[in-house]
Coordinates of C-alpha atoms in Angstrom, one line a residue:
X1 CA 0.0 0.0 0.0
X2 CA 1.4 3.4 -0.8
X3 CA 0.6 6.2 1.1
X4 CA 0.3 10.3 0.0
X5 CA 3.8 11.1 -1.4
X6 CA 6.2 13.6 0.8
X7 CA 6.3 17.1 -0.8
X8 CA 10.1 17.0 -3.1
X9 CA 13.0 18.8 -1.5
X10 CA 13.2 22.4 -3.3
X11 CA 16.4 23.4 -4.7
X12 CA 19.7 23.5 -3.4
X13 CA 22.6 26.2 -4.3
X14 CA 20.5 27.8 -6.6
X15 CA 21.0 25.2 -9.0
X16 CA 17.8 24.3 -10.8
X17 CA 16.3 21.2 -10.3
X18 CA 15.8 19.6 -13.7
X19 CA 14.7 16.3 -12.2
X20 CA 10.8 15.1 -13.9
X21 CA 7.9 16.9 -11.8
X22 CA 6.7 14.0 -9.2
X23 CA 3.3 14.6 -9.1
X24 CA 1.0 15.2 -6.1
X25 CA -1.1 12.2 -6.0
X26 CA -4.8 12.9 -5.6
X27 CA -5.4 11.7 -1.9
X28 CA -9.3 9.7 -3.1
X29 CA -8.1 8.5 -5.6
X30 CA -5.2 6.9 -3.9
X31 CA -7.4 5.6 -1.1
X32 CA -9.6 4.4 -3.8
X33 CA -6.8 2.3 -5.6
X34 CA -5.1 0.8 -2.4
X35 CA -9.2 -0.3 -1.6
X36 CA -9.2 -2.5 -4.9
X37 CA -5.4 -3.5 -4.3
X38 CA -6.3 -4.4 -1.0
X39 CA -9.3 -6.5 -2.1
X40 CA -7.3 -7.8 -4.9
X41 CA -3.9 -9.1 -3.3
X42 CA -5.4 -10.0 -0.1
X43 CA -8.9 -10.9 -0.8
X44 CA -10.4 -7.6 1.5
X45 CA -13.2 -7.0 2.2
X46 CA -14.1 -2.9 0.9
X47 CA -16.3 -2.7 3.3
X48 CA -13.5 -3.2 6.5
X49 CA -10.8 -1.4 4.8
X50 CA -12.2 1.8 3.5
X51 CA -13.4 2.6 6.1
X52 CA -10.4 2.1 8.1
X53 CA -8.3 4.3 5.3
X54 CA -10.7 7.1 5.3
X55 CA -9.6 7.2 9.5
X56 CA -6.1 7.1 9.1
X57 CA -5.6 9.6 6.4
X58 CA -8.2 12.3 7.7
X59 CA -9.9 13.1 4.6
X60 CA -12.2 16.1 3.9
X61 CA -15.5 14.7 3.8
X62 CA -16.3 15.8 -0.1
X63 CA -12.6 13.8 -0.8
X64 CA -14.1 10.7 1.4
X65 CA -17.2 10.4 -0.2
X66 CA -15.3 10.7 -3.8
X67 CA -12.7 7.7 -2.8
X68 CA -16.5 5.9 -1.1
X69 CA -17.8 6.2 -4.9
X70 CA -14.6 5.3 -6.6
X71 CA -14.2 2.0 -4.6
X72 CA -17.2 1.0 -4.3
X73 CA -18.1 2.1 -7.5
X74 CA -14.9 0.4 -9.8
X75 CA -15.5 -3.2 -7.7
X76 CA -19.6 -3.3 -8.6
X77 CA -18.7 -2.8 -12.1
X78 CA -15.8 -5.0 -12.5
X79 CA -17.4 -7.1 -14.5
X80 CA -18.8 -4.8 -17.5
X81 CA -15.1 -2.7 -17.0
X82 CA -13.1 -6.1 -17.9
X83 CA -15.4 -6.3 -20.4
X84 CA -14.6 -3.0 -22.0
X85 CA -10.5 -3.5 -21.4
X86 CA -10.6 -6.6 -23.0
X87 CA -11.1 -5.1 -26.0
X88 CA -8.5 -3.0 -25.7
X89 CA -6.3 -4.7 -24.7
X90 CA -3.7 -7.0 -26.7
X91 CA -3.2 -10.2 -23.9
X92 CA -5.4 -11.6 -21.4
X93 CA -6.1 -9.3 -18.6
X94 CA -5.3 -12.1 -16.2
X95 CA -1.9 -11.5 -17.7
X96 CA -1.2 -8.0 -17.0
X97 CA 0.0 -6.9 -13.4
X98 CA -2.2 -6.8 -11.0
X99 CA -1.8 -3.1 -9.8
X100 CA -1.8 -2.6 -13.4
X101 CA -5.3 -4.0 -14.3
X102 CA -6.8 -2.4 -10.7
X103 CA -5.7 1.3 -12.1
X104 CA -7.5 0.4 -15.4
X105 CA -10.5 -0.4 -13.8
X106 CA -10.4 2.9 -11.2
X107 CA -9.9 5.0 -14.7
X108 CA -12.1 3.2 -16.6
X109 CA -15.1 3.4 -13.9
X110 CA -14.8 7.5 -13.5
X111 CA -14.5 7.0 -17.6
X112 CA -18.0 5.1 -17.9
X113 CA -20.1 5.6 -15.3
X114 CA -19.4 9.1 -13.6
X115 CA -18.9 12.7 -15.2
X116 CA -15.3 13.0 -14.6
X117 CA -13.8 15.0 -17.8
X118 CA -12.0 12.2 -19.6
X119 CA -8.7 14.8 -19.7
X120 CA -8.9 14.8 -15.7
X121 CA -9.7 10.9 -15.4
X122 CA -6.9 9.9 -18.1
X123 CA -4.1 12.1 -16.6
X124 CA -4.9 11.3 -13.1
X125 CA -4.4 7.5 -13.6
X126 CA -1.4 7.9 -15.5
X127 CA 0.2 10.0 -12.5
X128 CA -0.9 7.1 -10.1
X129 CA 0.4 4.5 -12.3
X130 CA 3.5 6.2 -12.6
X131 CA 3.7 6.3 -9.1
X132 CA 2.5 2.9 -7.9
X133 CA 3.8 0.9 -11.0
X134 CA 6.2 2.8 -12.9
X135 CA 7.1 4.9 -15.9
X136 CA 6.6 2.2 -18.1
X137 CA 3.1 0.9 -17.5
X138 CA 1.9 4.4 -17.0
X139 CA 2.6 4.5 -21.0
X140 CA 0.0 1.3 -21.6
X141 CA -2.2 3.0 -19.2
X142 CA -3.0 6.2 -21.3
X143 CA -3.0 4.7 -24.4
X144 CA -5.9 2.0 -23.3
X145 CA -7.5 4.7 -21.4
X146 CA -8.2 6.9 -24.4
X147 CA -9.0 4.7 -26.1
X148 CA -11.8 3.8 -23.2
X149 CA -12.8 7.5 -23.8
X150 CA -13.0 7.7 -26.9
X151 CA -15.5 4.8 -26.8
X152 CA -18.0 6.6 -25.0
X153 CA -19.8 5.9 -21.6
X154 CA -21.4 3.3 -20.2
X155 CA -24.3 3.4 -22.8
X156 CA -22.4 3.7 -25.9
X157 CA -19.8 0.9 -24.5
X158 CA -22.6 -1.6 -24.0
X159 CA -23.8 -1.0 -27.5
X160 CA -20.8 -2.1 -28.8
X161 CA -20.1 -4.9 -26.8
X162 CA -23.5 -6.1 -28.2
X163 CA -24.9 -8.7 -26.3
X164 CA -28.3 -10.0 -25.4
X165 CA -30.0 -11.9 -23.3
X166 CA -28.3 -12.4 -19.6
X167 CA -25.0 -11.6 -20.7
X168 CA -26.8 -8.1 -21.4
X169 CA -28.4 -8.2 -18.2
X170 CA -25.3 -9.3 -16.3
X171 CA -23.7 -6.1 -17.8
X172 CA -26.1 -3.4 -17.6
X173 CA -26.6 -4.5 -13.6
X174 CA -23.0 -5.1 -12.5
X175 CA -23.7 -9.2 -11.7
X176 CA -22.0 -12.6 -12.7
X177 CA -24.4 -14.4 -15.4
X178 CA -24.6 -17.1 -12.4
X179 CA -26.0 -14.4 -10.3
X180 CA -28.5 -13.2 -12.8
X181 CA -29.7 -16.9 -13.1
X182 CA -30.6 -17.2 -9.7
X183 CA -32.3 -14.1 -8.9
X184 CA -34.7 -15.2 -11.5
X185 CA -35.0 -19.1 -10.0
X186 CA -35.5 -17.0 -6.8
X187 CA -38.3 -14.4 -8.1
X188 CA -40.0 -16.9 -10.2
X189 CA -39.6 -15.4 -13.8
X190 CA -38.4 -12.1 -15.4
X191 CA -41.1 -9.4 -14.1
X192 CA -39.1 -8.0 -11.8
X193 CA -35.5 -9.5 -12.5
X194 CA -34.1 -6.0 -13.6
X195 CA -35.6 -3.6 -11.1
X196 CA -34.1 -6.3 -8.7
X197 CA -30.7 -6.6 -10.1
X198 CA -30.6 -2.8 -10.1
X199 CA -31.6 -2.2 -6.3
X200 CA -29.0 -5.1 -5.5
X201 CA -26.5 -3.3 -7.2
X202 CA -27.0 0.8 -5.4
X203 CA -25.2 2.6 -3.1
X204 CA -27.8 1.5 0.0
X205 CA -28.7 3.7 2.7
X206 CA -27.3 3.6 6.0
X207 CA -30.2 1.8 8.8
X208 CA -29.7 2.0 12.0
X209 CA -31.3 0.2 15.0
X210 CA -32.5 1.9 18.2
X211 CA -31.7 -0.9 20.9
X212 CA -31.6 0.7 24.1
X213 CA -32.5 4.2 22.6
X214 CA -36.5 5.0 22.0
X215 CA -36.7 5.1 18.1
X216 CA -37.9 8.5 17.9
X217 CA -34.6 9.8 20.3
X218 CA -32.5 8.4 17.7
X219 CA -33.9 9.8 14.6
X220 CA -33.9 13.4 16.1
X221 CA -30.5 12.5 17.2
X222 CA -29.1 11.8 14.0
X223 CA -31.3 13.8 11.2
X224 CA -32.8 10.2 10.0
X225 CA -36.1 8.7 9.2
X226 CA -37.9 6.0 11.1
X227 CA -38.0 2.6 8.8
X228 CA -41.2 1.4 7.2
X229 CA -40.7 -1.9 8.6
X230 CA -38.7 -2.7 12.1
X231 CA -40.0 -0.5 14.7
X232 CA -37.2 0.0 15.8
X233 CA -35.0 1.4 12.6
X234 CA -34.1 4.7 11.4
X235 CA -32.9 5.1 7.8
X236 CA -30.1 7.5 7.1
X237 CA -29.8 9.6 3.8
X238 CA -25.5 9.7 4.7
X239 CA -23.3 11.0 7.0
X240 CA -21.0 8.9 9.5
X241 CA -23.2 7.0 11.4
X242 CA -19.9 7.2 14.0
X243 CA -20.9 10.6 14.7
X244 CA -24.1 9.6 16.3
X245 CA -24.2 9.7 20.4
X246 CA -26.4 6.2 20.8
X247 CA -24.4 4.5 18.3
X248 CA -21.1 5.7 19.8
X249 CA -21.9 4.6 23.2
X250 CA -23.6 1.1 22.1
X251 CA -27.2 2.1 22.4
X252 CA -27.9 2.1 18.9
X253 CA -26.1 1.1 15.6
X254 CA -25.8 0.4 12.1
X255 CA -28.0 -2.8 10.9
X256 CA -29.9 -3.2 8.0
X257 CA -33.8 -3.3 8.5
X258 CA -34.0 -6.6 6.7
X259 CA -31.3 -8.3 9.4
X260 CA -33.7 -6.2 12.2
X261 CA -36.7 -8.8 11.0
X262 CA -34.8 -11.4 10.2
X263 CA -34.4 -10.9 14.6
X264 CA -38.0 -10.1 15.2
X265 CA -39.2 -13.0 13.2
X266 CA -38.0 -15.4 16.0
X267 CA -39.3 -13.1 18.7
X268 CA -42.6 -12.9 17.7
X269 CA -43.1 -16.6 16.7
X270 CA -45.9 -17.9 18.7
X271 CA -44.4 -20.5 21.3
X272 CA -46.1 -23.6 23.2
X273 CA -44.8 -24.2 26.6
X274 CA -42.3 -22.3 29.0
X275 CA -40.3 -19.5 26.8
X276 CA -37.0 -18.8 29.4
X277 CA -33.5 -19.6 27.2
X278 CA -33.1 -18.2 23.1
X279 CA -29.9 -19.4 21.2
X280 CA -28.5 -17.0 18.7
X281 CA -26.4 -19.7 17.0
X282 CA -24.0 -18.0 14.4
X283 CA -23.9 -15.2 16.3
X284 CA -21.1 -13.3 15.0
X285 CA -20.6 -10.6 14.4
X286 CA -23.5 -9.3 17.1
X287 CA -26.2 -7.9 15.4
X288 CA -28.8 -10.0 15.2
X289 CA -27.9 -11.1 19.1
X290 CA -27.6 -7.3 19.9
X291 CA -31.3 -6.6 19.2
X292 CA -32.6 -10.2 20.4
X293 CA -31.3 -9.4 24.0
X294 CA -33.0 -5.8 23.9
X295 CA -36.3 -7.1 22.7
X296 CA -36.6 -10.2 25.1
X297 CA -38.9 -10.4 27.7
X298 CA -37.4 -9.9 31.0
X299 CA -35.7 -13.3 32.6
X300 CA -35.2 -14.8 29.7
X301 CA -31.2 -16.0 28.9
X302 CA -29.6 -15.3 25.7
X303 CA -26.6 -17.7 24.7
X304 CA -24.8 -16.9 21.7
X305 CA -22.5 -18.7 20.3
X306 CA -19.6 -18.7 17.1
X307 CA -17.5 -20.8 16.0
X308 CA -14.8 -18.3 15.2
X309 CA -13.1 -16.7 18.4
X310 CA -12.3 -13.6 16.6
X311 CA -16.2 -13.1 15.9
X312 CA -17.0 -14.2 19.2
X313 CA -14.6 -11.7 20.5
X314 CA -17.8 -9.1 18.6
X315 CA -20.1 -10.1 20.1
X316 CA -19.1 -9.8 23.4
X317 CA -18.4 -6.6 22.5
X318 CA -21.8 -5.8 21.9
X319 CA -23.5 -7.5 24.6
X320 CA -21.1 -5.9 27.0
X321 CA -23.7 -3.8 28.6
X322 CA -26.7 -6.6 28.8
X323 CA -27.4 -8.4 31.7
X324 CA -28.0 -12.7 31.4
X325 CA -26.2 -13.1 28.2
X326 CA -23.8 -15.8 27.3
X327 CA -20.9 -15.9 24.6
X328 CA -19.6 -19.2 23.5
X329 CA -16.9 -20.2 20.9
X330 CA -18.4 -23.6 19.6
X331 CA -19.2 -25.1 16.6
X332 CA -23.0 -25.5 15.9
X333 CA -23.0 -28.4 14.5
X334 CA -21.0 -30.2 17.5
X335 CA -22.3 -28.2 19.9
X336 CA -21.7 -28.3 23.9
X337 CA -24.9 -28.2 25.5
X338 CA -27.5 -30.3 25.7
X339 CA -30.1 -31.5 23.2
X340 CA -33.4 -29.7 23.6
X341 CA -31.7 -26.9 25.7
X342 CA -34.1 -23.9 24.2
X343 CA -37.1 -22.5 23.5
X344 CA -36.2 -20.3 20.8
X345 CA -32.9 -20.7 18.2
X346 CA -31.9 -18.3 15.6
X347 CA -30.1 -20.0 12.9
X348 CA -28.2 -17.2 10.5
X349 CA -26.2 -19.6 8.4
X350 CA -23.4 -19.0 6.2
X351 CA -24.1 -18.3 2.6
X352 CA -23.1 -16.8 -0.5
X353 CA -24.3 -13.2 0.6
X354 CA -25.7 -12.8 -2.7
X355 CA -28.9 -10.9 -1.3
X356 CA -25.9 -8.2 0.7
X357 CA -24.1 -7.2 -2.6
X358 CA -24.9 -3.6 -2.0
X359 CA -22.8 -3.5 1.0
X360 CA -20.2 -6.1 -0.1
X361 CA -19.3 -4.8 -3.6
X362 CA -16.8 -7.1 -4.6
X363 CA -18.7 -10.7 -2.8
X364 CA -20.3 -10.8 -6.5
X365 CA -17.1 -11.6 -8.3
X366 CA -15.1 -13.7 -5.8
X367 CA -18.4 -16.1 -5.5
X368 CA -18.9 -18.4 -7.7
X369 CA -21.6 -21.4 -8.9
X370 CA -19.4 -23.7 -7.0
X371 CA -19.6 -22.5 -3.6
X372 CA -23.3 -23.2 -3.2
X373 CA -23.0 -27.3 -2.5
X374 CA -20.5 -26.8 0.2
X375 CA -22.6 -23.9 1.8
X376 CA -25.9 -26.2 1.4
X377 CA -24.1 -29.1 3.1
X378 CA -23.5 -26.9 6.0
X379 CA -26.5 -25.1 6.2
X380 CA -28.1 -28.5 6.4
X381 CA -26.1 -29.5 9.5
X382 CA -26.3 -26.4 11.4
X383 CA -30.2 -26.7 10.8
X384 CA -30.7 -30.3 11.9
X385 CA -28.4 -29.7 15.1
X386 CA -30.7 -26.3 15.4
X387 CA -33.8 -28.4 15.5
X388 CA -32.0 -30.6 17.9
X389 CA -31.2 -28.4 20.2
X390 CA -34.7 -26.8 20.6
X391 CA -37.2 -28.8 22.4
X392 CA -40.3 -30.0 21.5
X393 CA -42.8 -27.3 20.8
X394 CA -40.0 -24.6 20.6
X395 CA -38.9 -22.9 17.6
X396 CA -36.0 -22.6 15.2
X397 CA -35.7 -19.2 13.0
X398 CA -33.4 -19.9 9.8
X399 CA -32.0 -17.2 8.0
X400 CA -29.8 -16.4 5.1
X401 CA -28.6 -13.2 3.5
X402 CA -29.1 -14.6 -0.1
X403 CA -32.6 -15.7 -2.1
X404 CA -30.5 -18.3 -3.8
X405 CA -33.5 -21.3 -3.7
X406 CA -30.4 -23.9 -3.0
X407 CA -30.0 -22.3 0.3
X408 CA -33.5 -21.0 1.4
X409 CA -36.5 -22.8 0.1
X410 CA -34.5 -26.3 -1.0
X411 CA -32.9 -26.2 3.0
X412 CA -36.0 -25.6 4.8
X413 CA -38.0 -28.3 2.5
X414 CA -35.4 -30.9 3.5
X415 CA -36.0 -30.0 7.2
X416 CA -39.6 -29.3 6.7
X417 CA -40.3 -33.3 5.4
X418 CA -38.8 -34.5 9.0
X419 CA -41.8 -36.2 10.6
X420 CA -41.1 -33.9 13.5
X421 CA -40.6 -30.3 12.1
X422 CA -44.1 -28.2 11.4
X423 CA -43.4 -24.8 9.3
X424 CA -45.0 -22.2 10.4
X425 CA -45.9 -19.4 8.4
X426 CA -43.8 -16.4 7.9
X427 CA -46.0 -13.8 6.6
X428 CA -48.5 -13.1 9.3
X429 CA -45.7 -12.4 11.7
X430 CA -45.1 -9.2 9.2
X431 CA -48.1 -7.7 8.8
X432 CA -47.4 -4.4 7.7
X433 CA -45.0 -5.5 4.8
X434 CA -46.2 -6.5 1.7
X435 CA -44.8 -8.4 -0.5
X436 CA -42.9 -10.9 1.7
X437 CA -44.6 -14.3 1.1
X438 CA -42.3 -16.7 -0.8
X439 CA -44.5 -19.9 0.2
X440 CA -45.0 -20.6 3.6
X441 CA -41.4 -18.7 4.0
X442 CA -40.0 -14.9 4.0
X443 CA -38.3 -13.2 1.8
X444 CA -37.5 -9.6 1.7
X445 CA -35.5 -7.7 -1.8
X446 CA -34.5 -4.6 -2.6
X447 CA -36.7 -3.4 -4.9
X448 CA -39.3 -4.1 -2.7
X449 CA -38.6 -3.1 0.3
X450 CA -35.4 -1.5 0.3
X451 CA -33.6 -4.1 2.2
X452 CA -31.2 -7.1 1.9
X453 CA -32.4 -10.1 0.1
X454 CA -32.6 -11.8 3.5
X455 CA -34.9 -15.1 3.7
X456 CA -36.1 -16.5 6.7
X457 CA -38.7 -19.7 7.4
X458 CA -40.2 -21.1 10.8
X459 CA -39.7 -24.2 11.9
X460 CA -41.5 -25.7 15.0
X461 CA -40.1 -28.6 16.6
X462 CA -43.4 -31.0 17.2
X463 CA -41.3 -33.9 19.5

């Protein structure tokens, strides 16, 4: 990573310095490129290390929004700005240097898809590249660049890539064919395919949940909006949700309104029998368990567990101030305590995120059609052991941050046909929010509702 270059020695003697001009790197832009290189080299994750950047180099708030756009921005559209370079460019792009191919993209992206004046977006690049890479590659750089210019923006470049069909589709919306296949599985035809693909693909707005903080408190508190769905979310236009008093001191905090249901779903499920101990069982990183332990009913116990220590380590963190809570580090599919130990398990399993791209820009391209068996085969086992560790007439809640049928509807069946398991229906628990039957199960999108594609289904444990 290469931070902002030291100002060059003026100089000496009054002999004139006829060393090349270094120039002053443009500080988003920089933060912008060491965001895909980090995501790149290391496998990052944008949403951890921009942040973290934006801290340590003390931008001005216009500057961190504009490196926020560019990295976000660049890593959504890999896909149709690969598409563009490869035409331009005379060897595989898997063949070119890696910091080499990032800086094409950064240029490329403020070249397609935002006003930048190509002059500014070209000559800025070539300064970074010359910087980062060298004198050399800064040479390819411009030349391809131009060339990127000279084609037109995004509209004019998809018109000469010509395609149809999902390959159009996968363009025009920033996804992987693979992803454009299963949204449709998962919405049941093409009717709303694009409008989905689109809202999965926006910057999202920041949501906020009032935990120990009344709802209205916090939406005075920070300028925002109370959600349309969890009573207890406030949506944000922008601005650092850091800034805010609740969330700094824990009473409040960034959660999308989706993951604030995906909660309140097992809270409201009806219950036969006593209702004392809830399991959150993937717990980390705390969300989820966060609002479940400000909701319960007084003298219930919350465990939560993780297998991960370093995830377990987050959620104690934001249970710190709640009284009858657990934290475990165990795996819940081998898991330490007793069968039939709770009333009430929340089951967030692992997935593809696919229904989270907004917030995870670059999740679409490092997924791939592969990934869904081994994800299945472990949803599957954290389920069962779920169902085993509530007791009879208790609940389970399973969630996922993806619509992908493989891991929703196909995961609940299989537990659904055990002679022991009732479903129970999702959609009268959510009244007020239209749209959210898929079956007997949940499903929220973001061209309905504004929120993650998170699925949930209710599972009662009959004996």
């Amino acid at each position: 990573m290469i931070g902002p270059p030291r100002r060059p020695a003026g100089p000496r003697g009054g002999r004139r310095d006829r060393s090349p001009r270094r120039p002053v790197l443009d500080g988003a832009r920089l933060t912008a490129y060491d965001v895909l290189d980090g995501v790149s080299a290391r496998e990052a994750y944008a949403n951890l290390l921009l942040p973290q950047l934006l801290r340590e180099r003390h931008l001005e708030p216009r500057d961190a929004g504009f490196a926020t756009q560019l990295a976000y921005g660049a890593l959504r559209a890999q896909g149709t700005l690969d598409a563009v370079l490869a035409r331009l460019v005379d060897r595989p792009l898997p063949d070119l240097d890696r910091r080499v191919l990032d800086l094409l993209r950064l240029g490329a992206y403020q070249l397609l898809d935002l006003r930048v004046p190509a002059h500014a977006a070209v000559a800025t690049t070539v300064d970074l590249t010359r910087a980062i890479v060298g004198a050399g590659a800064s040479g390819l750089v411009n030349a391809v660049l131009r060339k990127v210019a000279t084609g037109g923006n995004r509209a004019a470049w998809l018109a000469e890539l010509g395609t149809d069909g999902d390959r159009r589709l996968a363009l025009a919306t920033d996804h992987p064919e693979w992803v454009v296949a299963a949204w449709r599985d998962a919405l049941g035809g093409d009717a709303e395919l694009e409008d989905a693909l689109l809202a999965d693909g926006a910057p999202p707005e920041v949501h906020l949940v009032a935990r120990r903080v009344p709802r209205e408190v916090l939406a005075e508190e920070s300028g925002g909006t109370p959600g349309p769905w969890s009573p207890y979310a406030v949506r944000l236009g922008g601005g650092d949700p850091g800034r805010i008093p609740s969330v700094r001191d824990g009473a409040a905090a960034v959660q999308d309104e989706g993951s604030q249901l995906a909660a309140l779903l097992l809270a409201r499920a009806p219950l036969e029998g006593p209702d004392g101990r809830w399991l959150d069982v993937c717990a980390g990183p705390g969300g989820k368990a966060g609002l479940l332990a400000a909701v319960r009913p007084a003298g219930v116990h919350l465990t939560a567990a993780d297998r991960a220590p370093h995830r377990a380590e987050l959620v104690r963190a934001t249970l710190r101030d709640e009284d009858d809570v657990e934290v475990l580090v165990a795996d819940g599919r081998q898991p330490p305590w007793a069968p039939g130990s709770f009333d009430r398990v929340l089951l967030d399993a692992p997935c593809t995120g696919l229904g989270a791209l907004r917030r995870r820009p670059e999740v679409r391209w490092r997924r791939g059609p592969e990934d869904v068996g081994p994800l299945v085969e472990l949803q599957t086992a954290l389920l069962d052991a779920a169902l085993t560790s509530v007791r009879p007439g208790g609940v389970v809640a399973y969630v996922t941050c993806s619509p992908h049928t493989a891991e929703t509807v196909a995961v609940a069946d299989a537990a659904a046909a055990r002679d022991d398991v009732d479903v129970l229906p999702v959609a009268p628990l959510f009244d007020g929010v239209p749209g959210v039957e898929r079956g007997p199960y949940g499903q929220l999108w973001p061209h309905r509702h504004g929120t993650d594609a998170m699925f949930m289904a209710l599972l009662r444990r009959t004996r």
